[in-house]
mmCIF file of C-alpha atoms in Angstrom:
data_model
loop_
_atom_site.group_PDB
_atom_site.id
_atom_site.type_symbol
_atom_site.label_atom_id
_atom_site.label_comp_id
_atom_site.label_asym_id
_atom_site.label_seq_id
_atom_site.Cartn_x
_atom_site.Cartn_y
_atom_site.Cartn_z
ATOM 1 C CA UNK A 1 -0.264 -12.400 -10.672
ATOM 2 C CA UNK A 2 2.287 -9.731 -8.761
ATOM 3 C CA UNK A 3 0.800 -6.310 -8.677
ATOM 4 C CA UNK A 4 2.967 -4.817 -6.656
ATOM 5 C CA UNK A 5 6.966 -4.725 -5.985
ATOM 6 C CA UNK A 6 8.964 -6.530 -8.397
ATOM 7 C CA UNK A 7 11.669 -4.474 -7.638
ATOM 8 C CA UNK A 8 11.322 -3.461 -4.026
ATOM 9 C CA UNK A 9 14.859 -3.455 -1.147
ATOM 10 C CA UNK A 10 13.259 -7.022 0.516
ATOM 11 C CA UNK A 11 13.921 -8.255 4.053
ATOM 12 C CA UNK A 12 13.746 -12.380 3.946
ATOM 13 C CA UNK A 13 13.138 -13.685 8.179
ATOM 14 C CA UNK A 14 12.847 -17.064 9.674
ATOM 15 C CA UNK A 15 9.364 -18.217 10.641
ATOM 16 C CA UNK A 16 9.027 -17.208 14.169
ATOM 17 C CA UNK A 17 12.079 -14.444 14.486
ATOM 18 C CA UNK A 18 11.201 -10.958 14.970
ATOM 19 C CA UNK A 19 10.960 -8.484 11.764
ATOM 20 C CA UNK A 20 11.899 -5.079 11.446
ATOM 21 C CA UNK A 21 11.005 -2.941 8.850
ATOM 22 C CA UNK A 22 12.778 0.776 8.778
ATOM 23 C CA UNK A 23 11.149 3.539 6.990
ATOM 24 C CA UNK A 24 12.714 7.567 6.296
ATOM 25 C CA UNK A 25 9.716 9.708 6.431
ATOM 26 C CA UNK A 26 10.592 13.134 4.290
ATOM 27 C CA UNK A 27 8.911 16.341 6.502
ATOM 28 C CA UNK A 28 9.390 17.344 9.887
ATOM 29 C CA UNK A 29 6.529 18.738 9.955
ATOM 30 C CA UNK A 30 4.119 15.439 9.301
ATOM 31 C CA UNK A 31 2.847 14.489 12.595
ATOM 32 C CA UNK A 32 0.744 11.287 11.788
ATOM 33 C CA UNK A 33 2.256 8.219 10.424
ATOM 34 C CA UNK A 34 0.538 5.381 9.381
ATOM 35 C CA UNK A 35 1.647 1.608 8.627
ATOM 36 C CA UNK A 36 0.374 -0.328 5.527
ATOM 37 C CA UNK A 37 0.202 -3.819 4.569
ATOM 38 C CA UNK A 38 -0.411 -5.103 0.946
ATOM 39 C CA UNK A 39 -0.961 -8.558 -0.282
ATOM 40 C CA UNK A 40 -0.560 -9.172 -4.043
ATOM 41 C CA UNK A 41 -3.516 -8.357 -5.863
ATOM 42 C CA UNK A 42 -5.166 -6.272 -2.872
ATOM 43 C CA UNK A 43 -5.091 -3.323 -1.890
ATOM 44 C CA UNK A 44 -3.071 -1.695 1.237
ATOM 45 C CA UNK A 45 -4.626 -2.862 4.787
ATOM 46 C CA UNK A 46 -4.135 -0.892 8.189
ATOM 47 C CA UNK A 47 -1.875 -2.220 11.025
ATOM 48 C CA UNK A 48 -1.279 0.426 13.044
ATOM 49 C CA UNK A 49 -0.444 4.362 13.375
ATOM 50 C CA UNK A 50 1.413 6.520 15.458
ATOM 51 C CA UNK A 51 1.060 10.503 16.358
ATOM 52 C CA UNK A 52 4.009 12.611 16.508
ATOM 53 C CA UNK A 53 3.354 13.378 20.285
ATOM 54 C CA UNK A 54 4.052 9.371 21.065
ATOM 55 C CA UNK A 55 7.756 7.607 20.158
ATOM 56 C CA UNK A 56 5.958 3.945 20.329
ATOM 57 C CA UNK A 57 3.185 2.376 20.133
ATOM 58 C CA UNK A 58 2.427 -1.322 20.472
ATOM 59 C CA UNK A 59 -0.324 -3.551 18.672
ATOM 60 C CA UNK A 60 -0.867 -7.221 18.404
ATOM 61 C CA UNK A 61 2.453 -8.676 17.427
ATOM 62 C CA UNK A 62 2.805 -4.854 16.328
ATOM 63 C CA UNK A 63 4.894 -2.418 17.183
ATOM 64 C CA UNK A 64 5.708 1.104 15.594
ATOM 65 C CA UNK A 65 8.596 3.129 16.957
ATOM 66 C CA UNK A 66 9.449 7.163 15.597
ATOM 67 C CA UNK A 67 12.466 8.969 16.438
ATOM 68 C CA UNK A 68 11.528 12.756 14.863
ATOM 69 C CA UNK A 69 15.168 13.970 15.562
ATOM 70 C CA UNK A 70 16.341 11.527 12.642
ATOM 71 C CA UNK A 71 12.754 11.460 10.637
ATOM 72 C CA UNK A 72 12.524 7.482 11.104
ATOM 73 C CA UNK A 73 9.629 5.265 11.674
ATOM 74 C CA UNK A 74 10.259 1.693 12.196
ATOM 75 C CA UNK A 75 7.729 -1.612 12.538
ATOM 76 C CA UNK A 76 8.535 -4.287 14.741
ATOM 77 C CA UNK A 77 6.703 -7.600 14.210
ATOM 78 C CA UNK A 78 7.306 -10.338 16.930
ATOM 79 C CA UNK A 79 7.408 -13.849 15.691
ATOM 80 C CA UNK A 80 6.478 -13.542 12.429
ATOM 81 C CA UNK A 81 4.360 -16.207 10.668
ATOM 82 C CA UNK A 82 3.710 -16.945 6.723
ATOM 83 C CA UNK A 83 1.061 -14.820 6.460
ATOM 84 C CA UNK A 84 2.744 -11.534 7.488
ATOM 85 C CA UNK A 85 4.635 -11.783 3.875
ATOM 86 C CA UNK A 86 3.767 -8.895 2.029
ATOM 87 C CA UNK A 87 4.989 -5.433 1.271
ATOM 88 C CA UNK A 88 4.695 -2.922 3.828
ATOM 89 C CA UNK A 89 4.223 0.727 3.184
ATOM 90 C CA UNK A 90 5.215 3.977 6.119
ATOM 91 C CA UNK A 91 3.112 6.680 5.020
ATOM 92 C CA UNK A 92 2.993 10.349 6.740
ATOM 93 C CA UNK A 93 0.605 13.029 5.863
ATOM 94 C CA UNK A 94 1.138 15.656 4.355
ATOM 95 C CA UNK A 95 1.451 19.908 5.759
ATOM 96 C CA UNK A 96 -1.317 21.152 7.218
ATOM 97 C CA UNK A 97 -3.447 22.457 4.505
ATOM 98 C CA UNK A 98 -3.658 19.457 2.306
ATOM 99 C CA UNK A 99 -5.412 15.848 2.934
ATOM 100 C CA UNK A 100 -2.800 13.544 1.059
ATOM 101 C CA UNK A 101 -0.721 10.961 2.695
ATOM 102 C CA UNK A 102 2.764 10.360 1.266
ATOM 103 C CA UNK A 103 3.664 6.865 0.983
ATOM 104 C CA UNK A 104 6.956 5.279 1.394
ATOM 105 C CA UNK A 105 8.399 2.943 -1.576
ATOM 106 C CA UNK A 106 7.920 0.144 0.567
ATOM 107 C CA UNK A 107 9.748 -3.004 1.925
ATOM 108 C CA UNK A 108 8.558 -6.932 0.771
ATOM 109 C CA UNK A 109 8.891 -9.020 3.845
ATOM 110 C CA UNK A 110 9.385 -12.488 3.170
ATOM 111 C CA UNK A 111 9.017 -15.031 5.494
ATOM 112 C CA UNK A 112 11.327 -18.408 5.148
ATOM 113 C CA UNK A 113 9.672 -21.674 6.421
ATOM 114 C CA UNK B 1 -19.597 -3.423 8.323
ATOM 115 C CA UNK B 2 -19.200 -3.261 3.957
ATOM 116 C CA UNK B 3 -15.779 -2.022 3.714
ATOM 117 C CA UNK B 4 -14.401 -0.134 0.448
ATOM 118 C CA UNK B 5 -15.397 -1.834 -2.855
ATOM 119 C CA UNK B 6 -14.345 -0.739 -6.775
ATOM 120 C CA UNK B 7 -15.043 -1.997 -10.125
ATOM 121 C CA UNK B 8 -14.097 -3.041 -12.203
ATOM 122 C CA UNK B 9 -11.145 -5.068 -10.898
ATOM 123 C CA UNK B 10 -9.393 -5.391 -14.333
ATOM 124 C CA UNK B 11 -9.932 -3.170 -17.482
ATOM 125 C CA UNK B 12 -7.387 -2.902 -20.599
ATOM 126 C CA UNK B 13 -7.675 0.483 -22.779
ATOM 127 C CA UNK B 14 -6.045 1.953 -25.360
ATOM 128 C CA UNK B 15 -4.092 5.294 -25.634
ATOM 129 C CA UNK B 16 -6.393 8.237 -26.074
ATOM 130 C CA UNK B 17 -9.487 6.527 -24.488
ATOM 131 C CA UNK B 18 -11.329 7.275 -21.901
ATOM 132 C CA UNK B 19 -12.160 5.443 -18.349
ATOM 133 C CA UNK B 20 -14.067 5.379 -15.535
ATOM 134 C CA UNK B 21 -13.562 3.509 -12.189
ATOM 135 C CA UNK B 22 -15.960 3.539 -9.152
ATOM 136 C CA UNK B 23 -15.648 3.313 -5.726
ATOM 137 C CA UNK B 24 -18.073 2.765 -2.952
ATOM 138 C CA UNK B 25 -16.899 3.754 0.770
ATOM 139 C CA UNK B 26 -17.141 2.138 3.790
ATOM 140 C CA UNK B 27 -20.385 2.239 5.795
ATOM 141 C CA UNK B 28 -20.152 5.520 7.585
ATOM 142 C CA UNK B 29 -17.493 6.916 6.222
ATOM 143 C CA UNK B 30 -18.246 10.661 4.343
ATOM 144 C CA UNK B 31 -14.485 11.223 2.377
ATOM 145 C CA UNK B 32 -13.305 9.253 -0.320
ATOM 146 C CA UNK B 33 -9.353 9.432 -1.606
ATOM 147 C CA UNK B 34 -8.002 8.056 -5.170
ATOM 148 C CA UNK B 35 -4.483 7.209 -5.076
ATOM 149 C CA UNK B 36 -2.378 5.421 -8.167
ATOM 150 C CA UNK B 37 0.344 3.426 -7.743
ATOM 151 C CA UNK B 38 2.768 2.612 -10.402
ATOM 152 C CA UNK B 39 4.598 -0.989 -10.325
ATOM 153 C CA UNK B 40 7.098 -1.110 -7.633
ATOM 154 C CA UNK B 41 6.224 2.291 -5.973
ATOM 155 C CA UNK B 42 3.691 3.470 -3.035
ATOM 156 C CA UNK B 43 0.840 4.626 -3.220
ATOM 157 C CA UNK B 44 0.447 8.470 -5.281
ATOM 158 C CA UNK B 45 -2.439 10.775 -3.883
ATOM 159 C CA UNK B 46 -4.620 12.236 -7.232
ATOM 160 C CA UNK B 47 -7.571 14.043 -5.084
ATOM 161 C CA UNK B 48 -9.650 13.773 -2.371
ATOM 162 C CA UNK B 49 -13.692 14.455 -2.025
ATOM 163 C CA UNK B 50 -15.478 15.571 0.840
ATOM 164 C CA UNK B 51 -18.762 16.190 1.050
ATOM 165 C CA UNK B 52 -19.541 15.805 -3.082
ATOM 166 C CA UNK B 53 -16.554 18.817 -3.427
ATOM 167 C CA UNK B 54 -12.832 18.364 -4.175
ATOM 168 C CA UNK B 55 -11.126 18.772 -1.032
ATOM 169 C CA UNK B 56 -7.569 18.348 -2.256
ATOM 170 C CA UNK B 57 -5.226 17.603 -5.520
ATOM 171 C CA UNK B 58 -2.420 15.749 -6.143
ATOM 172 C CA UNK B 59 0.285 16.441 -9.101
ATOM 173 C CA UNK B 60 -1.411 15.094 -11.783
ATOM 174 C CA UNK B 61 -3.065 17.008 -14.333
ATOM 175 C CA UNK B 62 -6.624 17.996 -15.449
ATOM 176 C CA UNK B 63 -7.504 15.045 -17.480
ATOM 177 C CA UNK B 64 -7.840 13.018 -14.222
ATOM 178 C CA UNK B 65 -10.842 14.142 -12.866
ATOM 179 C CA UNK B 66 -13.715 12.771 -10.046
ATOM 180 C CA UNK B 67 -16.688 12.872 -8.523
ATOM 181 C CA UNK B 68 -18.810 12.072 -5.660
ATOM 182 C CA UNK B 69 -22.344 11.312 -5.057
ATOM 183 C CA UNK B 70 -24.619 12.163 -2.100
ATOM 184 C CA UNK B 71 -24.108 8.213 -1.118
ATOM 185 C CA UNK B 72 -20.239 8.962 -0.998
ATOM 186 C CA UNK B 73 -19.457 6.516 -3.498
ATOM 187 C CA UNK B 74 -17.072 7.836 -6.135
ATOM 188 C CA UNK B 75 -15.935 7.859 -9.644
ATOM 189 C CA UNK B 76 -12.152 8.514 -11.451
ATOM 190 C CA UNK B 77 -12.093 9.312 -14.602
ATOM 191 C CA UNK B 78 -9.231 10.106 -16.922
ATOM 192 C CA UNK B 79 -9.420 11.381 -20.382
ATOM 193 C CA UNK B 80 -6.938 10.884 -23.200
ATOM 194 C CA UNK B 81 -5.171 8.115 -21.850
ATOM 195 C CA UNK B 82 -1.513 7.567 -22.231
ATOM 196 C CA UNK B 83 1.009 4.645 -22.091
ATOM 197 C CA UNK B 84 1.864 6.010 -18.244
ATOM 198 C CA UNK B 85 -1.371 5.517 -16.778
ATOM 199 C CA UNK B 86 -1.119 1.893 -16.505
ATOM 200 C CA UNK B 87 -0.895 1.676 -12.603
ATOM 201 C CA UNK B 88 -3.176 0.126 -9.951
ATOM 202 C CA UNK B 89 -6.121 2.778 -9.227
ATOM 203 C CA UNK B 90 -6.960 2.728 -5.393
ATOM 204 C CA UNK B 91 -10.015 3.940 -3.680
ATOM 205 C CA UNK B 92 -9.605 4.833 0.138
ATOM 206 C CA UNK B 93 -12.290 5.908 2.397
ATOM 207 C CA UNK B 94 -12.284 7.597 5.644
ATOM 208 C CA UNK B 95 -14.103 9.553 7.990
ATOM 209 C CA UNK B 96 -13.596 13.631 7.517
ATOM 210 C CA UNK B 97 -10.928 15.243 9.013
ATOM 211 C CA UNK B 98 -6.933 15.527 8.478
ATOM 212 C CA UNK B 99 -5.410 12.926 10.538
ATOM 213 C CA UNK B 100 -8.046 9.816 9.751
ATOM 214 C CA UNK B 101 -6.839 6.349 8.954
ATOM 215 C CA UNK B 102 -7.410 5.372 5.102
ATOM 216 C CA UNK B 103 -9.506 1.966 4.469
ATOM 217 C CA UNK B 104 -8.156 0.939 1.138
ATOM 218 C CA UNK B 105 -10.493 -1.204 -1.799
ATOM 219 C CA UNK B 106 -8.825 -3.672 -3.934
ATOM 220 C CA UNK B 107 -7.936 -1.565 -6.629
ATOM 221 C CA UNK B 108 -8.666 -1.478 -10.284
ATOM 222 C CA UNK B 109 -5.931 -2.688 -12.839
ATOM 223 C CA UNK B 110 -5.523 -0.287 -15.578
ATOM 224 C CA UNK B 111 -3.414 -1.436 -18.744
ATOM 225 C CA UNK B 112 -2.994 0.954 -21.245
ATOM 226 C CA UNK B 113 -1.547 -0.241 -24.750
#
């Protein structure tokens, strides 16, 4: 059954059109910002981070983009198929001093046949 | 390559009971994060453990509490257990350090009635 995000903002794409998912991040001073994917019933899965010394970085089919002046991440996805609906998750970590990451409230993609 | 497993999966309790979930981290990695997330929402740290110790704390109070074993595998437990614990308990793994990606387990499905 749904375990996660019955009530999440959702972003509905076309089989093969490009996705992009925005994401605020809340403190300037967070300089390592990490992606999450999560499937129903599992939990989050890596796609790919970003340090706050790069503004993009590119994966497979991936790509993350930060603008620190405006404290926005954003994930591309090029072509996306079936399988990359889920609900994604930005997450930044916290000040210096502490180990926590602070997770975003997340976005369902869903992808229309 | 085992990658992050907890148990149980699914476990229904009662309000003033007490559980315990358990974790097991990913070959090779020494640090061990719990995180709950509440239907709808990301991801919220509860503590971290390094090296058997508590190496960080979320907001949540003493009646979550934790451990870890010399094999880095992991328990949560919570005490007195109220209507607002019912969440999806995550177990994350990673190598020491500040900046280190999270590998995420499945979860554990806590319904409190």
């Amino acid at each position: 059954g749904e375990s996660v995000g019955l009530h999440l903002p959702t972003l509905s794409v076309q089989e093969g059109d490009n996705s992009i998912i925005n994401c605020a991040y809340s403190n300037s001073a967070s300089d390592y910002f990490i992606w999450y994917k999560q499937e129903s019933g599992k939990g989050p899965q890596f796609i790919i981070d970003i340090r706050s010394n790069m503004d993009k970085r590119q994966g497979q089919r991936v790509t993350v983009l930060l603008n620190k002046t405006v404290k926005h991440l954003s994930l591309q996805i090029a072509a996306t198929q079936p399988g990359d609906s889920a609900v994604y998750f930005c997450a930044e970590n916290a000040p210096s001093g502490t180990y926590k990451y602070i997770f975003g409230t997340g976005t369902r993609l869903k992808v229309l046949a | 390559e085992t990658g992050v497993t907890q148990s149980p999966t699914h476990l229904i309790k009662t309000r003033g009971q007490q559980v315990t979930l358990r974790c097991s981290s990913q070959s090779g990695h020494n640090t061990v994060s719990w995180y709950q997330q509440a239907l709808g929402q990301g991801p919220q740290f509860i503590f971290q453990y390094y090296r058997e110790e508590e190496n960080g704390r979320g907001n949540f109070p003493p009646r979550f509490s934790g451990l870890q074993f010399p094999n880095y595998s992991s328990e949560l437990n919570v005490n007195a257990l109220e209507l607002d614990d019912s969440a999806l308990y995550l177990c994350a793994s990673s190598l020491g350090g500040r900046n280190e990606k999270l590998f995420f387990g499945s979860g554990t499905q806590l319904s409190v009635l």
